[in-house]
Coordinates of C-alpha atoms in Angstrom, one line a residue:
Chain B
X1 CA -11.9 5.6 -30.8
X2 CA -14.3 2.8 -29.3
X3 CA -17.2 3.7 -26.7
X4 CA -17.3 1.3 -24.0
X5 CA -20.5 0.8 -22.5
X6 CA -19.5 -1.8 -19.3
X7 CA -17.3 -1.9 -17.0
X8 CA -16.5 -5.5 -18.0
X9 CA -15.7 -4.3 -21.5
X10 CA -13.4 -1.5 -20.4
X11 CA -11.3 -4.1 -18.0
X12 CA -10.9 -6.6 -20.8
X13 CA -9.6 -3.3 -22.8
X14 CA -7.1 -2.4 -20.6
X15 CA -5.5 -5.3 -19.9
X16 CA -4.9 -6.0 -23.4
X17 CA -3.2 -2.5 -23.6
X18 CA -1.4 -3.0 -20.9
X19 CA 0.2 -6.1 -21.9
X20 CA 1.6 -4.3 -24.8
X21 CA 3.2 -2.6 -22.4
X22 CA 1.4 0.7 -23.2
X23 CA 0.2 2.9 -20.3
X24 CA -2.8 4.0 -19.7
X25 CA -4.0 8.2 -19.3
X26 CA -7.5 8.7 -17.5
X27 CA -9.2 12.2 -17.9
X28 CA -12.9 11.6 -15.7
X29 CA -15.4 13.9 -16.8
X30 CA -19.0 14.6 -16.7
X31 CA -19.7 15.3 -20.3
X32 CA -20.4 18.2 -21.8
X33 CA -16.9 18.9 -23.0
X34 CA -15.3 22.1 -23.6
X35 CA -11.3 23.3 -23.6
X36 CA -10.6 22.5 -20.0
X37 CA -11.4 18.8 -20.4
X38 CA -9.8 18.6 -23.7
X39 CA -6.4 20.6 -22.5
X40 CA -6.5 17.3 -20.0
X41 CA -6.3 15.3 -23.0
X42 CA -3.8 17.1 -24.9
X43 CA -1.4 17.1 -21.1
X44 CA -2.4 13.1 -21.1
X45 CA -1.1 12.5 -24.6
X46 CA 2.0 14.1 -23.4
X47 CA 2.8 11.2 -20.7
X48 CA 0.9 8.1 -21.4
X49 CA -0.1 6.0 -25.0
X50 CA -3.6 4.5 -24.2
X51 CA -5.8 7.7 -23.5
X52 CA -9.3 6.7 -21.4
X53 CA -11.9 9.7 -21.0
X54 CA -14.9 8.7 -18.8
X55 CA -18.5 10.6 -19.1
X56 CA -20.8 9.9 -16.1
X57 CA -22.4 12.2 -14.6
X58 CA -22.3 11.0 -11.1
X59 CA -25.5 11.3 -8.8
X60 CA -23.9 10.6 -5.7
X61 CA -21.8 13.6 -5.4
X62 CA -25.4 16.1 -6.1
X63 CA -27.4 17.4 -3.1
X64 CA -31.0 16.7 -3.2
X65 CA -31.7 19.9 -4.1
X66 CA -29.0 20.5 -7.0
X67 CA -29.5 19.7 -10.5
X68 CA -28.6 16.0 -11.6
X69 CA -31.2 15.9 -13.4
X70 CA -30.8 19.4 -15.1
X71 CA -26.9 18.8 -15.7
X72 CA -26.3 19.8 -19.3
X73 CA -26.0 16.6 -21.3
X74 CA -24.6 16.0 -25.1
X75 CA -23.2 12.7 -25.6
X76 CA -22.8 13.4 -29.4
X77 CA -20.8 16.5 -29.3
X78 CA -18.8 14.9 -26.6
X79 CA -18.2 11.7 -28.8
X80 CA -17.0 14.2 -31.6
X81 CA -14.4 16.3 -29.7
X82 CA -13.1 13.7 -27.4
X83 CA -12.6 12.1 -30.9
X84 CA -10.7 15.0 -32.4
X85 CA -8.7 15.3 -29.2
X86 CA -7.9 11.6 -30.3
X87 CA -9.1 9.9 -27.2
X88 CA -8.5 6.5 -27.7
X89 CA -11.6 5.2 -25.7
X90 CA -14.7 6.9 -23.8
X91 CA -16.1 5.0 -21.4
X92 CA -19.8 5.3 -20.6
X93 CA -21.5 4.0 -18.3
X94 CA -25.1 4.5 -17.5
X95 CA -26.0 4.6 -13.7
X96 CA -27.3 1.5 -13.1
X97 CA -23.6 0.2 -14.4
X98 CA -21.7 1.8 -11.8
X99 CA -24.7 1.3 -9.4
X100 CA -26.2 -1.9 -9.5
X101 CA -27.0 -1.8 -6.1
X102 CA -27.3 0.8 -3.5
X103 CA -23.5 0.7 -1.9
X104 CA -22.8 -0.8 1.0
X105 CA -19.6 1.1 1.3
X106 CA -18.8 4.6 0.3
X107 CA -15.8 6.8 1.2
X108 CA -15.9 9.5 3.5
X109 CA -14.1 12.7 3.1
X110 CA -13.1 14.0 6.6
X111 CA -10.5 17.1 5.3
X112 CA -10.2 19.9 3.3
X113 CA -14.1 19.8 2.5
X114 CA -15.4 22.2 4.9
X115 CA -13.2 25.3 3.1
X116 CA -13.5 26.3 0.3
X117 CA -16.5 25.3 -2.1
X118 CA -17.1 22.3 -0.2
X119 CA -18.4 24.3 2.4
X120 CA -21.7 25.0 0.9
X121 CA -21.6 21.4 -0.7
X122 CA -21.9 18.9 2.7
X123 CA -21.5 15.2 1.5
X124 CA -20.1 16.1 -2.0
X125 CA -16.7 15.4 -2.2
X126 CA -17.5 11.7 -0.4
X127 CA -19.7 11.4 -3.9
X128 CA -16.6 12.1 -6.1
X129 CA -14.1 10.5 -3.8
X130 CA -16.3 7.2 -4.2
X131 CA -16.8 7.2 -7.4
X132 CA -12.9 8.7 -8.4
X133 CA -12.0 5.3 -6.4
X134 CA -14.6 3.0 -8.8
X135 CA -13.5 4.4 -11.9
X136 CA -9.8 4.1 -10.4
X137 CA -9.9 0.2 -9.9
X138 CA -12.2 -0.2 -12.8
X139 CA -10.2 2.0 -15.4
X140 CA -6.4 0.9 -13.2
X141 CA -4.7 4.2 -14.9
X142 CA -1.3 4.7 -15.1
X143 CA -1.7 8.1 -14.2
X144 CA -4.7 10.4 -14.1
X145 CA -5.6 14.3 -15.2
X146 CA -7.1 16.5 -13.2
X147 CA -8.0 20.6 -14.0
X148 CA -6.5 22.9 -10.5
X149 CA -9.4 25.1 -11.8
X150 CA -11.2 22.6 -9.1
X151 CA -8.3 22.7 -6.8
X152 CA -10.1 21.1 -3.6
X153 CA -11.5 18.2 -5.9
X154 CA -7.8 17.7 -7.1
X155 CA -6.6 17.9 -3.0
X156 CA -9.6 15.4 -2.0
X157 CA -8.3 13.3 -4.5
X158 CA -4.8 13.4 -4.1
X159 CA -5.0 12.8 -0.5
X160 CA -7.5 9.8 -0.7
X161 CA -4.4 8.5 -3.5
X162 CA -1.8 8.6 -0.5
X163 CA -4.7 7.5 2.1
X164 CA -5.3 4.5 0.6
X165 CA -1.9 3.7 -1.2
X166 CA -3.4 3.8 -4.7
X167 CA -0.6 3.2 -7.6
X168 CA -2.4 5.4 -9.8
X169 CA -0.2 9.1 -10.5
X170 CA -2.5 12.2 -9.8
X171 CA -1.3 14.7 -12.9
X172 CA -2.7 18.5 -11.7
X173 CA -2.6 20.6 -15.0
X174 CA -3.0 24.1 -15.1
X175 CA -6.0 26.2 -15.4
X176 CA -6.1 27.1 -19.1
X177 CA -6.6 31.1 -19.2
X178 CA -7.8 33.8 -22.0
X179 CA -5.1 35.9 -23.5
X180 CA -6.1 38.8 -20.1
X181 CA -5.5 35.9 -17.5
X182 CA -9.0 35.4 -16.6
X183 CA -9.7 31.0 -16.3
X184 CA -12.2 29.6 -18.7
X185 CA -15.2 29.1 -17.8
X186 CA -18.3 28.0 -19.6
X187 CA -19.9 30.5 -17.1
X188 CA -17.8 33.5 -18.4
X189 CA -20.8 34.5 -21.2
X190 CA -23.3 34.9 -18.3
X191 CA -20.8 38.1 -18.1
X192 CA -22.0 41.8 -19.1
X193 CA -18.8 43.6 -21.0
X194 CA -18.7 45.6 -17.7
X195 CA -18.1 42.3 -15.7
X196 CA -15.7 41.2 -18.2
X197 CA -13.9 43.3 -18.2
X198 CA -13.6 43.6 -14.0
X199 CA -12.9 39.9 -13.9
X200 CA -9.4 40.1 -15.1
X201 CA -9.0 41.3 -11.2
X202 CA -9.6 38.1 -10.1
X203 CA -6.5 36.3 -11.7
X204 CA -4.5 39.9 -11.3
X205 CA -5.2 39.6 -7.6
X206 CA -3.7 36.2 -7.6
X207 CA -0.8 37.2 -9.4
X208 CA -0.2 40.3 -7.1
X209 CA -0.5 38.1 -3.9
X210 CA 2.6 36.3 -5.5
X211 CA 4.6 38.9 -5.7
X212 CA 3.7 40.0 -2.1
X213 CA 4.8 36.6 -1.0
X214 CA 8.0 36.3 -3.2
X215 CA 8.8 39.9 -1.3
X216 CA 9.1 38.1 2.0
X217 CA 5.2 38.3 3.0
X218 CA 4.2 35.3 5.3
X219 CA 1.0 36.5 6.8
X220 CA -2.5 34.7 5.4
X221 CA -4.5 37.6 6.8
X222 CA -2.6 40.3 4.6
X223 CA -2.6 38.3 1.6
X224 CA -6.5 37.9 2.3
X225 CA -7.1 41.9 3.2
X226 CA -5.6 43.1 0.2
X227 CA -7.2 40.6 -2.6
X228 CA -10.4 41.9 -0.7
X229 CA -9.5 45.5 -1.3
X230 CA -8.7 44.6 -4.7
X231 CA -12.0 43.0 -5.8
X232 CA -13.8 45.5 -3.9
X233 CA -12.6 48.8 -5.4
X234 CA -11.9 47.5 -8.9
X235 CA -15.2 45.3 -9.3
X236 CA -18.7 45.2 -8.8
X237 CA -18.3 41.4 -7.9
X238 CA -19.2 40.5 -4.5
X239 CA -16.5 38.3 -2.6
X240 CA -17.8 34.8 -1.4
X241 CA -14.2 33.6 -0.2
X242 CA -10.9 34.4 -0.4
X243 CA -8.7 32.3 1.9
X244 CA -5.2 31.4 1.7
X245 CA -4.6 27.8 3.3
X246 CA -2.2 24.6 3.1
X247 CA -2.5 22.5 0.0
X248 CA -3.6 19.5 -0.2
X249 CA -4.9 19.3 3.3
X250 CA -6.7 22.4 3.1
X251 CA -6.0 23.5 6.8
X252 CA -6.0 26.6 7.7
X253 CA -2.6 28.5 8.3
X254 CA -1.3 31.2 10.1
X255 CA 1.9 31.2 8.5
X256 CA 2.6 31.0 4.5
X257 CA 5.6 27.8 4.4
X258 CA 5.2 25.2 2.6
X259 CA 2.7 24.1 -0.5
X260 CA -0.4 26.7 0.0
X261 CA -3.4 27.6 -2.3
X262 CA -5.1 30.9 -2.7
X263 CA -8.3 30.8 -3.5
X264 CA -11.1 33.0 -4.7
X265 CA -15.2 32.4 -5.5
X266 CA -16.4 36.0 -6.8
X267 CA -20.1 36.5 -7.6
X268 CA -21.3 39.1 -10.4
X269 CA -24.7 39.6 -11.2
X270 CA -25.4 36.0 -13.6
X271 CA -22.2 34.3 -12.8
X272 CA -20.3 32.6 -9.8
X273 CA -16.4 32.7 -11.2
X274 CA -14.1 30.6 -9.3
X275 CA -10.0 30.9 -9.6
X276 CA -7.0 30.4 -7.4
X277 CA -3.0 29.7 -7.7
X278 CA -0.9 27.2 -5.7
X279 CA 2.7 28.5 -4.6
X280 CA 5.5 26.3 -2.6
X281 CA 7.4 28.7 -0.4
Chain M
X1 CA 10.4 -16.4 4.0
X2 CA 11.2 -12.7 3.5
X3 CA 10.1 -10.3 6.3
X4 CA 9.0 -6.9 5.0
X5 CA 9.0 -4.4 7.0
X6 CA 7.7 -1.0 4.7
X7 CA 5.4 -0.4 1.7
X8 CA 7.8 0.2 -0.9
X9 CA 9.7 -2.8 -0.1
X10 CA 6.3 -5.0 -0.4
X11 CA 4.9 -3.6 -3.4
X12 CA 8.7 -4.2 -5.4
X13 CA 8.4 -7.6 -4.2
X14 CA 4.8 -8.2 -5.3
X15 CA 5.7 -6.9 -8.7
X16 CA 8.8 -9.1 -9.6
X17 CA 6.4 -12.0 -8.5
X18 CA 3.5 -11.0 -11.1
X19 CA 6.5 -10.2 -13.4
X20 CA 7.1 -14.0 -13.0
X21 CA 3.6 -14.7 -14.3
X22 CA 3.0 -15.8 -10.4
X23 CA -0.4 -15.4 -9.0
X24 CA -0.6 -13.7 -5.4
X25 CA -2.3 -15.2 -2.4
X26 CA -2.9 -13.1 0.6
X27 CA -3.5 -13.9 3.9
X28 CA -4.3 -10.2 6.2
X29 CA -4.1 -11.2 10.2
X30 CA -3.6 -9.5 13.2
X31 CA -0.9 -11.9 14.6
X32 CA -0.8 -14.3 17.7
X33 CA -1.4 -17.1 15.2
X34 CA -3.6 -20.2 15.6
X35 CA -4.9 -22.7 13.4
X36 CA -7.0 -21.2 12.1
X37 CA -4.7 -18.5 10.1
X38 CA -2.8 -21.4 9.3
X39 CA -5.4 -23.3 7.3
X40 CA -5.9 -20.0 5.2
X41 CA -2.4 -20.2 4.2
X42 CA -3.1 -24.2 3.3
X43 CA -6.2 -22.9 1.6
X44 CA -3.7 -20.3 -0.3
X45 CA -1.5 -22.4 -1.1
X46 CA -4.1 -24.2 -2.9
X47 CA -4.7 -21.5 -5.2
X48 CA -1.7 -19.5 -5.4
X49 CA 2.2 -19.0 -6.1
X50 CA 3.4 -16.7 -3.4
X51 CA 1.5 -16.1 -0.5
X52 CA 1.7 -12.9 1.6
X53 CA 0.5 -13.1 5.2
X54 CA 0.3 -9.3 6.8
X55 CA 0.8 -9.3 10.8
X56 CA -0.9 -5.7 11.3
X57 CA -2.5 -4.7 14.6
X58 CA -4.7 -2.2 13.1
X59 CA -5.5 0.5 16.0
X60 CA -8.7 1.8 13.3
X61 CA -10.3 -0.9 14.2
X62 CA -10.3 -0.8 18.0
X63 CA -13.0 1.6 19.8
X64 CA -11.7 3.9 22.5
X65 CA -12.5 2.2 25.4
X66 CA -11.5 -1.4 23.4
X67 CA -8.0 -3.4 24.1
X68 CA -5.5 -2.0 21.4
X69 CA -2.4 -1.6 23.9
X70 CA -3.3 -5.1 25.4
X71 CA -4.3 -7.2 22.3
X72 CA -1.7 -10.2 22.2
X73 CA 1.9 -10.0 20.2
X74 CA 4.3 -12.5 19.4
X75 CA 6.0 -12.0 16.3
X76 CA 8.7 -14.2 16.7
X77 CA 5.9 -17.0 17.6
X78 CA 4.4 -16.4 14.6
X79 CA 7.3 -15.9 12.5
X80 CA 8.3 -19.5 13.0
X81 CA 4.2 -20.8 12.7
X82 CA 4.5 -18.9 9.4
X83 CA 7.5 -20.6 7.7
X84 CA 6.0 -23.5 9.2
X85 CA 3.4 -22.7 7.2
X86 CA 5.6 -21.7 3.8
X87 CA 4.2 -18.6 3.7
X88 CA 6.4 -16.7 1.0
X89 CA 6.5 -12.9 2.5
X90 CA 5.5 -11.7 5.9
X91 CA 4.7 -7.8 5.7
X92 CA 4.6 -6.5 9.0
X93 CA 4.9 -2.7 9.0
X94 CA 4.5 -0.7 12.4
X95 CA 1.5 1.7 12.7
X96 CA 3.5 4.9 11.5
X97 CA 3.9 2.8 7.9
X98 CA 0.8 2.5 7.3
X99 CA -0.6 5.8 8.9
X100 CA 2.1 8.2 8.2
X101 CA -0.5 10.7 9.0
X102 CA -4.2 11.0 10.1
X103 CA -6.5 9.9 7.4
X104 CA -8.1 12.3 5.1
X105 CA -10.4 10.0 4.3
X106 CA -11.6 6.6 5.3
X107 CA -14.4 3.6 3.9
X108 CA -17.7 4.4 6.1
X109 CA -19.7 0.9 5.7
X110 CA -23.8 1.7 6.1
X111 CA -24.4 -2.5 5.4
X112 CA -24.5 -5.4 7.1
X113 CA -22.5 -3.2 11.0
X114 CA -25.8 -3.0 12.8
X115 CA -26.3 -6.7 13.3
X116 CA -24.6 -9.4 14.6
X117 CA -21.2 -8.6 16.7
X118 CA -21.7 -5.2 14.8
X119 CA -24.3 -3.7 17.1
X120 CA -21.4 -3.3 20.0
X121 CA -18.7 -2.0 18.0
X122 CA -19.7 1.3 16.7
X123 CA -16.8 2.2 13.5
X124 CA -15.3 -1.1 14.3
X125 CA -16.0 -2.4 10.6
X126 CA -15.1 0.8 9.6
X127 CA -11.6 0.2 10.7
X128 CA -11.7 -3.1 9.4
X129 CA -12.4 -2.1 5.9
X130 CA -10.2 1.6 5.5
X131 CA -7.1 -0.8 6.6
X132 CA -8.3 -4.0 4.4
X133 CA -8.6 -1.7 1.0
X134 CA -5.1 -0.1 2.1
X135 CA -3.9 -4.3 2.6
X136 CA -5.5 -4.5 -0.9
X137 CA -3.6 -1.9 -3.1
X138 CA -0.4 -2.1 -1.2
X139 CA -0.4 -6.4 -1.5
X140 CA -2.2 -6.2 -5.2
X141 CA -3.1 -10.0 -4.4
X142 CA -5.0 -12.3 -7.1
X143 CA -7.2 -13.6 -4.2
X144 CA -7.5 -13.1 -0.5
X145 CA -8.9 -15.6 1.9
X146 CA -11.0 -14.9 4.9
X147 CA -12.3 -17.4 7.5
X148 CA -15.8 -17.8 7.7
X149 CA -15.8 -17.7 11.1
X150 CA -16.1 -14.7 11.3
X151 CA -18.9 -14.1 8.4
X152 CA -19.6 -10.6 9.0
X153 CA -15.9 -9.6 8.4
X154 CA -16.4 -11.4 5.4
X155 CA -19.6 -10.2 4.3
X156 CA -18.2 -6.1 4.9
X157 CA -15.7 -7.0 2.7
X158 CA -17.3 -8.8 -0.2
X159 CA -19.3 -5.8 -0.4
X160 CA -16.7 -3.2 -0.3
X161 CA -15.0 -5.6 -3.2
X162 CA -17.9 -5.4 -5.2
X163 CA -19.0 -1.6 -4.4
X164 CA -15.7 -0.3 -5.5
X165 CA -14.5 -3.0 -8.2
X166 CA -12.2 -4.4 -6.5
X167 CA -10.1 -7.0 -9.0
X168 CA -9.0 -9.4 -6.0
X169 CA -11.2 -12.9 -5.8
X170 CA -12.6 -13.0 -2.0
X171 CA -12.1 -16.8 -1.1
X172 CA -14.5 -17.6 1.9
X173 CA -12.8 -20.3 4.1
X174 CA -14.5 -23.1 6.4
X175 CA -14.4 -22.6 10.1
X176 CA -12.2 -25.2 10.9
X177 CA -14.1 -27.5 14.1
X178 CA -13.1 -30.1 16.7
X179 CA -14.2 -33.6 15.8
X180 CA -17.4 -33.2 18.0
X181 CA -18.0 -30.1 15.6
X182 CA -17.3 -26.9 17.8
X183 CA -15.8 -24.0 16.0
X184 CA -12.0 -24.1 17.4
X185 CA -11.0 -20.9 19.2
X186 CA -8.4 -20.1 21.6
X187 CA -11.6 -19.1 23.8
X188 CA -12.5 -22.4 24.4
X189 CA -10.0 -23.4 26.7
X190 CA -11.9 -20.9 29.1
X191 CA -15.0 -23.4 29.2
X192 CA -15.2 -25.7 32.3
X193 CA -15.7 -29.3 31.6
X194 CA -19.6 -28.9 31.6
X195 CA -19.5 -25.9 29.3
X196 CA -17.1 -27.6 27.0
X197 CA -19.5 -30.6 26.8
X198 CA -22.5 -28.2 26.2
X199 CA -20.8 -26.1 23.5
X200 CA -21.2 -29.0 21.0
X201 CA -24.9 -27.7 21.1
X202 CA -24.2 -24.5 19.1
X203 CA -23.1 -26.7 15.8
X204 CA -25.7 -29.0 16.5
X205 CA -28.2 -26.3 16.5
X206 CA -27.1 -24.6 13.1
X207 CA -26.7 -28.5 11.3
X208 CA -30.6 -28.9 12.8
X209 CA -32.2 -25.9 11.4
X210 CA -30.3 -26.4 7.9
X211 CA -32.1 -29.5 7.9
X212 CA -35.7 -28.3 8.8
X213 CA -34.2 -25.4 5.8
X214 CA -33.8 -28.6 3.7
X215 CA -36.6 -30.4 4.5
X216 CA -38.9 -26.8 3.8
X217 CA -38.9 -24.4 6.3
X218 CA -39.0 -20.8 5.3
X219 CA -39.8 -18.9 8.1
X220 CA -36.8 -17.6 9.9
X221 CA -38.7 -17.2 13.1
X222 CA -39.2 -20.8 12.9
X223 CA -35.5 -21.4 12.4
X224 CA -34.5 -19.1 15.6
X225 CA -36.9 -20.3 18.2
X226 CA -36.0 -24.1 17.5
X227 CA -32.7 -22.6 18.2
X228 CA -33.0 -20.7 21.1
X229 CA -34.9 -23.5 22.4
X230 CA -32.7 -25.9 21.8
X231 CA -29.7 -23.7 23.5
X232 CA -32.0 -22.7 26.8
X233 CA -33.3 -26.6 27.3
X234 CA -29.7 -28.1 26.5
X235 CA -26.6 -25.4 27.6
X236 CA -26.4 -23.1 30.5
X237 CA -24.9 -20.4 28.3
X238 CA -26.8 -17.6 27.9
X239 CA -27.9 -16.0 24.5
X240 CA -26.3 -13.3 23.2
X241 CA -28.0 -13.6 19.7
X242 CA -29.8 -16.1 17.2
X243 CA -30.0 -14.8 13.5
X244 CA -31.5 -15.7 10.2
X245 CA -30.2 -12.7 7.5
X246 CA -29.6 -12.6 4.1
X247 CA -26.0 -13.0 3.4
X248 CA -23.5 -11.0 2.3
X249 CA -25.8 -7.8 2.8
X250 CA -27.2 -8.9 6.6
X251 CA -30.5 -7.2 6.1
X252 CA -33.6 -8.9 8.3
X253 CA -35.3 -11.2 6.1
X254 CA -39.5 -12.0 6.6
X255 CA -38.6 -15.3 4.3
X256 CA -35.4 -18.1 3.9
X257 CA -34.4 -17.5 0.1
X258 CA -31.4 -16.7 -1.6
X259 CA -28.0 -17.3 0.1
X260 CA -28.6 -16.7 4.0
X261 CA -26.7 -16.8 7.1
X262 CA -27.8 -18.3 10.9
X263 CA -25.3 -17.0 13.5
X264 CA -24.9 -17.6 17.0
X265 CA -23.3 -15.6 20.1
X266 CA -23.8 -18.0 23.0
X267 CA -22.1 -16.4 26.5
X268 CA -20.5 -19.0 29.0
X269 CA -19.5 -18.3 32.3
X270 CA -16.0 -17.2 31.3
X271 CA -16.4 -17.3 27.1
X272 CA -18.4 -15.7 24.7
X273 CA -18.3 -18.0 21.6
X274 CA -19.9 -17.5 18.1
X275 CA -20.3 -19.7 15.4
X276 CA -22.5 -19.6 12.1
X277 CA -23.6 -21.6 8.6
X278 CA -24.3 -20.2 5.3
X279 CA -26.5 -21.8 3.1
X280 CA -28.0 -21.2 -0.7
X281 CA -32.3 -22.2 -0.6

């Protein structure tokens, strides 16, 4: 495994792989590695020979008040499991790399970010859209890997892909789950054993708003009432969203056809768990 | 000459060409060809294998109130200028090609729009550079060329090349000029005889100040009084602007260092015309 520091480095890379006809896997991350990340890996080794992790933790897409600086960092425990997962290169930038100068251009993200968590998040997802499109044209993937645990970054993304005509292949890969169905999280020890314990509702709900719709169920409002009820009577969680809309554009529905997403941000006392299914009906 | 009419089409094209070991030039106009476009395919030509002139009338670019319906088309006109011209491929999709949908996202440029021919086209550059990067990753061309004419185009897009590492070469073409020096234009055949005679002023003006540049002069306030000076005394156009900016970024500059640009907007009674110079102190 090599550790690219430039971008100049990383082209010169790629187009050597490339014209030994290998293709290249991107996983973008920022840092701090655990399971999800490397499940992208393991899904990218699967499909393409020349496996590229990124780690850059990317300012633009923080809020002035959020916690760039404070964003867990670890660059030598990161170097050691993206090397067990045998990536074959990270590339790691610093910011004044990717951000020589202040940008002159940036994308703007006009749907599917005011649902969801972009909601509370204004001017977010343009941060990760730009910076998804610089590590696009700098990394030129043959396909990319992205966790639906962050279903609206994956829409954002897949829809600026098609926007813009990008040849790159957008590769959604399932949430990876504990044995009970509940997503990891790095967040899931802030839980007590009570809370634990209630959280399997969250993925239960999911699963039961399935069935409802493989019965023939077509209305977004029932689906939303009982996942409600649910969470409500079997946790001590409070509900910060539940919504059911179309994916990837993230619109909101008032009939179930099509590609849809339910989604679901439940807070207990120490920890903010998110979750949420896609179904084509 | 091949026409192309869709994406898919254009992008199987451009990689049997690469597959050749051919380098791609590109050429992205809005039709009703003049000389102008044609001297960017000579230019092309120069440097590249195939060339690929887009005829695209983008609306993204046109305000509300601006002359989308009534902007000039003749594609079989510029079909036959084109072979003329030995371009290799025209790609000339129709609007639903390349905006199957409305845009989830689009390039906002903060740089460089609020001066010049910027300030009275709110989103205009915008438009210009959500449809160039589209142009960009559907033609995948080894270099694109852009007339200097109009340098703010030009200066948008170097930046958005070198914000989101871009791989294409920007090649900056001369404004080609009559033999008395005035930028050609299909505008100037609105001048009346006196106008035409007094347009030759506006090169004049921008050869004088690079030579009080050359000879020492720093000050750019300097450099746009002699020229509005010049202008009033000498023309009975009035001014629509004189600048002195850094170049590519257009920011206001307090001294002339670095690579600059003085551009002109000069209105006659039936013709606005604009010419400019670049120069490296």
């Amino acid at each position: 495994m090599i550790i690219v520091r430039t971008i100049a480095e990383l082209q010169k890379k790629v187009a050597e792989t490339k014209q030994q006809g290998k293709t290249v896997g991107f996983v973008p991350t920022m840092g701090y590695l655990h399971e999800g990340h490397l499940s992208l890996v393991n899904e990218a080794k699967n499909h393409d020979d020349f496996i590229v992790m990124s780690i850059f933790v990317n300012p633009l897409q923080f809020g002035p008040n959020e916690d760039f600086d404070r964003y867990p960092r670890d660059f030598e425990r990161d170097e050691r499991l993206a090397k067990s997962a045998k990536v074959d290169a990270i590339f790691y930038p610093d910011v004044k790399e990717m951000y020589p100068r202040e940008l002159s251009s940036t994308i703007t993200v006009h749907k599917g970010v005011n649902a969801l968590c972009g909601k509370s998040r204004p001017g977010h997802f343009d941060g990760v859209a730009t910076v998804v499109l610089k590590l696009f044209n700098i990394v030129q993937p043959t396909r990319a890997y992205f966790g639906m645990k962050d279903a609206q970054q994956v829409a954002v993304i897949e829809n600026m892909v098609a926007d813009f005509n990008l040849s790159v292949q957008v590769m959604k890969c399932a949430t990876l789950r504990e044995e009970d169905g509940l997503a990891k999280s790095s967040r899931n020890v802030y839980l007590s054993d009570e809370e634990r314990s209630e959280a399997v509702q969250i993925y239960a709900s999911l699963r039961q708003a399935i069935s409802q719709i493989e019965a023939g169920e077509r209305n977004p409002v029932m689906i939303k009432d009982q996942i409600n009820d649910l969470l409500h009577s079997k946790t001590t969680g409070i509900v910060d969203y539940v919504e059911v809309l179309a994916y990837p554009s993230l619109n909101v529905i008032e009939l179930i056809q099509g590609e849809i997403i339910i989604a679901i941000a439940l807070k207990f006392s120490k920890a903010r768990l998110i979750d949420n299914i896609t179904v084509t009906v």
